Amino acid sequence: MLVAGRYRLVSPIGRGGMGEVWRAADEVLGRAVAVKLLLGDQADASATARFRLEAQTAARLSHPHLVAVFDFGAWEDRFFLVMELVEGQSLGDLLAAQERVHPEQVARIAGEAAAGLAAAHRQGIVHRDIKPGNLMLDADGSVKIGDFGIAQFVDDPSTALTTAGHIVGTSLYLAPERALGRTADSASDMYSLGCVIYQLLLGKPPFTSDTATATLYQHVDTPPVPLRQRGVDISAAFDAYLLGLLAKKPEERPTAQQVSDWFRTDAWRGRAEPLPAPKPASRRAPSPTRSTAPARVSPAAAPPAPAGPSTYRLPQPTGRRRSTASRSAPARRRSTREAIRRRPRVASAIAGTATFLAAVYLGMVLFSPDSSSADTPSPTPSGPASQGVQDGQGGQDGQDGGDDRSGGQGEQDHGRPDSHEREDDERDD
């Protein structure tokens, strides 16, 4: 079968409620491609316009984790989309082969899928149909996200559900805001990715029910059970981050770029995230007690001195500086050291002075005459009388007179004639 006179369908790859995918050969360029034939009516002008717009937008995307879109059009009243052929399996096939996926592989898948979504979100494209069947693993195990733009006009809230008891489309991975009929945005893709990660680790999505409607109610109202409580061996950091992806409010979910960056580190293992590179220290205005800026030490620009005593800091070795304030720093350091060396000598001098004053005061108290002798003026001996006292004559006369007072008086009586006799002898000479 030749589609649009160019793409020869070789073998079916898969079939779903929205269409079928074929392996095909591009007979013009001679390469293998994937052709998806969509269910729809070409007469629906609005559907055709939306499909064309989304196909053109997806064709502009180029990223290692996005399936490239090559062509689109209509053939025999059916839409078709030509995409990059991914030789591998989908995550749906992986889950069918093994119930649970190892956390190491899940972390790699999550990081690569988030990186692809981040590239689409930067272009203003919302996938709207993130599920295991749309996440492919190539031969090297790398993630490829496919089917961009299809969910926008096929997976509509009015057509996502069929009769009761049947789950079709993306109800297992539908964000709460979409279940409420609101417009999908990039946060809706992140919620769907969180549901896929949850299923890879546990083997089933976070919310399941007998009907699609009941499942949608759980997306809106029921909080997800942490995986560690369900026996999944992951770190507490991984568990908490996944619950953040499944937040009910879109603004509380991390962005695709944040998720990609987070899984590229070892944070999901429970280890600390690498610290960001330190920012260069900003130069702040120096405090008034420091004189580092020349503008602050100049008289014209100096602020008024604060009231009260100033405080100073001991100078620190900060290297050579050319400001006026820094040239005075050595003098202040020398004066500070000299003041510190003089402190013991000053203290000794003060202590000696205090001791001397105390001794003088004590001597005055001990050797001053008492109050009884202060009233009687003491006799002032003359020179010869004093000489006599020094020679012990006063003591001799005192013994003859009977007491010290009479002896002293007798010395004075005998001393006066002696002085007159000497004066007479001098006159005779």
Tab-separated table of C-alpha atoms in Angstrom, residues 216-225:
chain	number	residue	atom	x	y	z
A	216	LEU	CA	-10.507	10.633	36.998
A	217	TYR	CA	-12.121	11.361	40.359
A	218	GLN	CA	-9.110	9.795	42.058
A	219	HIS	CA	-6.778	12.028	40.075
A	220	VAL	CA	-8.710	15.027	41.351
A	221	ASP	CA	-9.364	14.092	44.985
A	222	THR	CA	-7.212	11.165	46.156
A	223	PRO	CA	-3.614	11.731	47.283
A	224	PRO	CA	-1.145	9.163	45.905
A	225	VAL	CA	0.302	6.592	48.279
